Amino acid sequence: MKSGRQKIEWARQYMPVLASIREEFGENRPFAGVTVGMALHVEAKTAVLVETLASGGAEVHITGCNPLSTQDDVAAALNAVPRVRCYAKRGCTVEEYYTALNRVLDARPSITIDDGMDLIHLLHTRRQELLDGIVGGCEETTTGIHRLRAMAAAGALRFPVIAVNDTPMKRYFDNVHGTGESTLAALMATTNVLMAGKAIVVAGYGFCGRGLATKAAALGARVIVTEVDPRTALQAHMDGMHVMTMDRAAKEGEIFVTTTGNTTVITGRHFRQMKAGAILANAGHFNVEIDIPWLAKHAESTEHRDGIDTYVIGGKPLHVLAEGRLVNLATPKGMGHPVEVMDLSFSLQALSARYIAVEGKTLAPGVYEVPAAIDEEVAHRKLTSLGLSIDRLSDEQARYLEGWEQGT
Ligand code: NAI
């Protein structure tokens, strides 16, 4: 537990935005009498968010959102915080994972905070008796929001949810810089191989893929991008990446990282084409991007190390990191996003949760953007913490931007 507390204190010193919010929450107690149910990666930065909500008066029940990403010492430290219960355990079975989600729901939360939508899914399927008590929720990641929008389109979503992922202050920093840096850090710490000069294949050039590809290129890698969207592929090309199909990239790549949020992106016919010693990792939310069941079925032999599973296919070893689960959190040395990035993302979560606590009952079921005022507030608080000032629009400039009369 001591090491968990030390990790939380370490993270806390680089989270000035959340610190300023925590101070205000401590005075105003916006969550007095509110129970918050959370399913997020249980590690130090998340713990700082949990403490922030608790200092605002919330009772917080939390579990993980991935069987491999929990840090047990942080979970133990959280259980020592007043009004907080944590049920997460690293390396839990799928059954234990769902038992823990159910324990969060047993606390009858009125606000949910998800990363991947598993809590909300459970509420709408097996725990529908609790739906009337929910005021609203917040969702952290792209994949969760895809699922929520599909639910809303089908008329199945029963309460309002804020799409925290989709707001600029999240996507432009967390997905781009956070996933980019932490994925490379986890890759290097787990494998000890050199990035400079490597052929690194990045599948998907969205927010996460773009960050990863750019940072890998900065380390001297030769970056190959695969895409399904022609506009995004062209953007990658003009950013200097080598764009090709996965069929071709499979033959050229030495390291592969999937960041698509899609399924079976790398599968049987690709594995058969790969070079001996190819390293495969996934940075997308679910472990469906690399076809691990195919590898397990067709491997001539397998070997398991800490964080690396080796499958021999056609006499060639292929190394999969973290069982194809998101590599920046699920490898033994994966620390998740850098602290400063999560300061922004979790400040958005804290303020969005407060928005739900205050306004949730007035909102119809559906997926909502983070209010622009919250997005800007987080940016301003961060700039202030950095000691940076920016210009303000003059009245004349504001009128000019809103007007249509002035031309050449
Ligand atoms: P995005 O929607 O911006 O990008 C995904 C890209 O993948 C799109 O450009 C899409 O055209 C492309 N794509 C889809 N299917 C493909 C296929 N079969 N082959 C090649 N490209 C394909 O999404 P974003 O924000 O980049 O997120 C991607 C995934 O990463 C999601 O699952 C998200 O939840 C997850 N995520 C993971 C984080 C981490 O810590 N590892 C942090 C943030 C998001």
mmCIF file of N, CA and C in Angstrom, residues 34-90:
data_model
loop_
_atom_site.group_PDB
_atom_site.id
_atom_site.type_symbol
_atom_site.label_atom_id
_atom_site.label_comp_id
_atom_site.label_asym_id
_atom_site.label_seq_id
_atom_site.Cartn_x
_atom_site.Cartn_y
_atom_site.Cartn_z
ATOM 1 N N VAL A 34 -23.699 12.245 -3.319
ATOM 2 C CA VAL A 34 -23.700 11.579 -4.634
ATOM 3 C C VAL A 34 -22.768 10.363 -4.605
ATOM 4 N N THR A 35 -23.239 9.250 -5.187
ATOM 5 C CA THR A 35 -22.368 8.076 -5.334
ATOM 6 C C THR A 35 -21.936 7.980 -6.798
ATOM 7 N N VAL A 36 -20.620 7.879 -7.006
ATOM 8 C CA VAL A 36 -20.077 7.787 -8.363
ATOM 9 C C VAL A 36 -19.544 6.370 -8.562
ATOM 10 N N GLY A 37 -19.956 5.714 -9.658
ATOM 11 C CA GLY A 37 -19.443 4.388 -10.015
ATOM 12 C C GLY A 37 -18.478 4.531 -11.171
ATOM 13 N N MET A 38 -17.281 3.955 -11.048
ATOM 14 C CA MET A 38 -16.259 4.152 -12.079
ATOM 15 C C MET A 38 -15.672 2.827 -12.544
ATOM 16 N N ALA A 39 -15.371 2.753 -13.856
ATOM 17 C CA ALA A 39 -14.588 1.634 -14.399
ATOM 18 C C ALA A 39 -13.515 2.248 -15.280
ATOM 19 N N LEU A 40 -12.366 2.481 -14.690
ATOM 20 C CA LEU A 40 -11.237 3.104 -15.392
ATOM 21 C C LEU A 40 -9.983 2.286 -15.093
ATOM 22 N N HIS A 41 -8.897 2.541 -15.836
ATOM 23 C CA HIS A 41 -7.619 1.886 -15.527
ATOM 24 C C HIS A 41 -7.206 2.333 -14.130
ATOM 25 N N VAL A 42 -7.061 1.391 -13.214
ATOM 26 C CA VAL A 42 -6.753 1.778 -11.829
ATOM 27 C C VAL A 42 -5.244 1.917 -11.674
ATOM 28 N N GLU A 43 -4.786 3.120 -11.823
ATOM 29 C CA GLU A 43 -3.380 3.446 -11.596
ATOM 30 C C GLU A 43 -3.301 4.857 -11.021
ATOM 31 N N ALA A 44 -2.073 5.361 -10.857
ATOM 32 C CA ALA A 44 -1.898 6.539 -9.994
ATOM 33 C C ALA A 44 -2.693 7.765 -10.428
ATOM 34 N N LYS A 45 -2.704 8.051 -11.751
ATOM 35 C CA LYS A 45 -3.398 9.275 -12.175
ATOM 36 C C LYS A 45 -4.903 9.165 -11.922
ATOM 37 N N THR A 46 -5.435 7.966 -12.183
ATOM 38 C CA THR A 46 -6.861 7.748 -11.923
ATOM 39 C C THR A 46 -7.154 7.961 -10.442
ATOM 40 N N ALA A 47 -6.215 7.516 -9.599
ATOM 41 C CA ALA A 47 -6.418 7.670 -8.155
ATOM 42 C C ALA A 47 -6.527 9.146 -7.778
ATOM 43 N N VAL A 48 -5.780 10.005 -8.475
ATOM 44 C CA VAL A 48 -5.863 11.444 -8.177
ATOM 45 C C VAL A 48 -7.256 11.969 -8.556
ATOM 46 N N LEU A 49 -7.811 11.470 -9.654
ATOM 47 C CA LEU A 49 -9.189 11.847 -10.017
ATOM 48 C C LEU A 49 -10.178 11.362 -8.947
ATOM 49 N N VAL A 50 -10.004 10.112 -8.510
ATOM 50 C CA VAL A 50 -10.910 9.555 -7.495
ATOM 51 C C VAL A 50 -10.872 10.418 -6.236
ATOM 52 N N GLU A 51 -9.665 10.791 -5.817
ATOM 53 C CA GLU A 51 -9.541 11.613 -4.604
ATOM 54 C C GLU A 51 -10.178 12.992 -4.805
ATOM 55 N N THR A 52 -10.096 13.495 -6.038
ATOM 56 C CA THR A 52 -10.691 14.802 -6.329
ATOM 57 C C THR A 52 -12.211 14.733 -6.174
ATOM 58 N N LEU A 53 -12.814 13.659 -6.707
ATOM 59 C CA LEU A 53 -14.269 13.498 -6.586
ATOM 60 C C LEU A 53 -14.660 13.300 -5.123
ATOM 61 N N ALA A 54 -13.854 12.499 -4.421
ATOM 62 C CA ALA A 54 -14.150 12.243 -3.002
ATOM 63 C C ALA A 54 -14.029 13.534 -2.192
ATOM 64 N N SER A 55 -13.061 14.372 -2.546
ATOM 65 C CA SER A 55 -12.922 15.627 -1.788
ATOM 66 C C SER A 55 -14.090 16.561 -2.074
ATOM 67 N N GLY A 56 -14.781 16.326 -3.182
ATOM 68 C CA GLY A 56 -15.991 17.101 -3.481
ATOM 69 C C GLY A 56 -17.227 16.503 -2.838
ATOM 70 N N GLY A 57 -17.034 15.500 -1.974
ATOM 71 C CA GLY A 57 -18.161 14.948 -1.217
ATOM 72 C C GLY A 57 -18.689 13.636 -1.766
ATOM 73 N N ALA A 58 -18.154 13.146 -2.895
ATOM 74 C CA ALA A 58 -18.700 11.916 -3.498
ATOM 75 C C ALA A 58 -18.281 10.674 -2.719
ATOM 76 N N GLU A 59 -19.155 9.673 -2.760
ATOM 77 C CA GLU A 59 -18.748 8.321 -2.374
ATOM 78 C C GLU A 59 -18.372 7.646 -3.690
ATOM 79 N N VAL A 60 -17.163 7.100 -3.797
ATOM 80 C CA VAL A 60 -16.685 6.581 -5.080
ATOM 81 C C VAL A 60 -16.449 5.071 -4.995
ATOM 82 N N HIS A 61 -17.047 4.342 -5.932
ATOM 83 C CA HIS A 61 -16.809 2.899 -6.050
ATOM 84 C C HIS A 61 -16.173 2.678 -7.412
ATOM 85 N N ILE A 62 -14.992 2.085 -7.434
ATOM 86 C CA ILE A 62 -14.240 1.978 -8.689
ATOM 87 C C ILE A 62 -13.698 0.575 -8.907
ATOM 88 N N THR A 63 -13.691 0.176 -10.191
ATOM 89 C CA THR A 63 -12.966 -1.027 -10.585
ATOM 90 C C THR A 63 -12.230 -0.733 -11.888
ATOM 91 N N GLY A 64 -11.509 -1.738 -12.415
ATOM 92 C CA GLY A 64 -10.736 -1.527 -13.637
ATOM 93 C C GLY A 64 -11.611 -1.596 -14.874
ATOM 94 N N CYS A 65 -10.997 -1.215 -16.013
ATOM 95 C CA CYS A 65 -11.710 -1.346 -17.286
ATOM 96 C C CYS A 65 -10.923 -2.259 -18.218
ATOM 97 N N ASN A 66 -9.979 -2.996 -17.644
ATOM 98 C CA ASN A 66 -9.151 -3.919 -18.417
ATOM 99 C C ASN A 66 -8.530 -4.896 -17.417
ATOM 100 N N PRO A 67 -8.566 -6.196 -17.704
ATOM 101 C CA PRO A 67 -8.072 -7.157 -16.717
ATOM 102 C C PRO A 67 -6.575 -7.018 -16.403
ATOM 103 N N LEU A 68 -5.820 -6.372 -17.283
ATOM 104 C CA LEU A 68 -4.371 -6.331 -17.078
ATOM 105 C C LEU A 68 -3.815 -4.970 -16.666
ATOM 106 N N SER A 69 -4.645 -3.944 -16.572
ATOM 107 C CA SER A 69 -4.067 -2.611 -16.385
ATOM 108 C C SER A 69 -4.049 -2.116 -14.938
ATOM 109 N N THR A 70 -4.633 -2.885 -14.023
ATOM 110 C CA THR A 70 -4.676 -2.417 -12.631
ATOM 111 C C THR A 70 -3.309 -2.491 -11.966
ATOM 112 N N GLN A 71 -2.990 -1.485 -11.183
ATOM 113 C CA GLN A 71 -1.802 -1.553 -10.324
ATOM 114 C C GLN A 71 -2.312 -1.838 -8.907
ATOM 115 N N ASP A 72 -1.995 -3.044 -8.424
ATOM 116 C CA ASP A 72 -2.594 -3.505 -7.166
ATOM 117 C C ASP A 72 -2.235 -2.626 -5.979
ATOM 118 N N ASP A 73 -1.002 -2.065 -5.992
ATOM 119 C CA ASP A 73 -0.630 -1.228 -4.837
ATOM 120 C C ASP A 73 -1.434 0.077 -4.832
ATOM 121 N N VAL A 74 -1.760 0.578 -6.015
ATOM 122 C CA VAL A 74 -2.591 1.788 -6.083
ATOM 123 C C VAL A 74 -4.015 1.451 -5.637
ATOM 124 N N ALA A 75 -4.501 0.273 -6.060
ATOM 125 C CA ALA A 75 -5.847 -0.158 -5.628
ATOM 126 C C ALA A 75 -5.899 -0.233 -4.102
ATOM 127 N N ALA A 76 -4.845 -0.781 -3.498
ATOM 128 C CA ALA A 76 -4.814 -0.895 -2.025
ATOM 129 C C ALA A 76 -4.792 0.496 -1.390
ATOM 130 N N ALA A 77 -4.010 1.406 -1.968
ATOM 131 C CA ALA A 77 -3.946 2.767 -1.407
ATOM 132 C C ALA A 77 -5.303 3.458 -1.517
ATOM 133 N N LEU A 78 -6.010 3.197 -2.609
ATOM 134 C CA LEU A 78 -7.327 3.825 -2.773
ATOM 135 C C LEU A 78 -8.308 3.339 -1.714
ATOM 136 N N ASN A 79 -8.165 2.052 -1.351
ATOM 137 C CA ASN A 79 -9.092 1.504 -0.352
ATOM 138 C C ASN A 79 -8.887 2.123 1.028
ATOM 139 N N ALA A 80 -7.773 2.823 1.201
ATOM 140 C CA ALA A 80 -7.532 3.494 2.491
ATOM 141 C C ALA A 80 -8.068 4.925 2.494
ATOM 142 N N VAL A 81 -8.593 5.377 1.354
ATOM 143 C CA VAL A 81 -9.112 6.755 1.268
ATOM 144 C C VAL A 81 -10.563 6.765 1.765
ATOM 145 N N PRO A 82 -10.904 7.705 2.646
ATOM 146 C CA PRO A 82 -12.299 7.752 3.128
ATOM 147 C C PRO A 82 -13.290 7.904 1.974
ATOM 148 N N ARG A 83 -14.393 7.216 2.052
ATOM 149 C CA ARG A 83 -15.498 7.246 1.069
ATOM 150 C C ARG A 83 -15.128 6.640 -0.281
ATOM 151 N N VAL A 84 -14.030 5.861 -0.346
ATOM 152 C CA VAL A 84 -13.638 5.220 -1.614
ATOM 153 C C VAL A 84 -13.546 3.720 -1.422
ATOM 154 N N ARG A 85 -14.120 2.957 -2.380
ATOM 155 C CA ARG A 85 -13.936 1.500 -2.402
ATOM 156 C C ARG A 85 -13.432 1.109 -3.783
ATOM 157 N N CYS A 86 -12.376 0.303 -3.815
ATOM 158 C CA CYS A 86 -11.805 -0.133 -5.098
ATOM 159 C C CYS A 86 -11.848 -1.659 -5.175
ATOM 160 N N TYR A 87 -12.357 -2.196 -6.265
ATOM 161 C CA TYR A 87 -12.533 -3.649 -6.413
ATOM 162 C C TYR A 87 -11.607 -4.244 -7.477
ATOM 163 N N ALA A 88 -10.705 -3.438 -8.029
ATOM 164 C CA ALA A 88 -9.890 -3.897 -9.163
ATOM 165 C C ALA A 88 -8.733 -4.783 -8.719
ATOM 166 N N LYS A 89 -8.354 -5.728 -9.594
ATOM 167 C CA LYS A 89 -7.217 -6.615 -9.323
ATOM 168 C C LYS A 89 -6.510 -6.899 -10.634
ATOM 169 N N ARG A 90 -5.193 -6.777 -10.645
ATOM 170 C CA ARG A 90 -4.447 -7.043 -11.873
ATOM 171 C C ARG A 90 -4.493 -8.538 -12.208
#
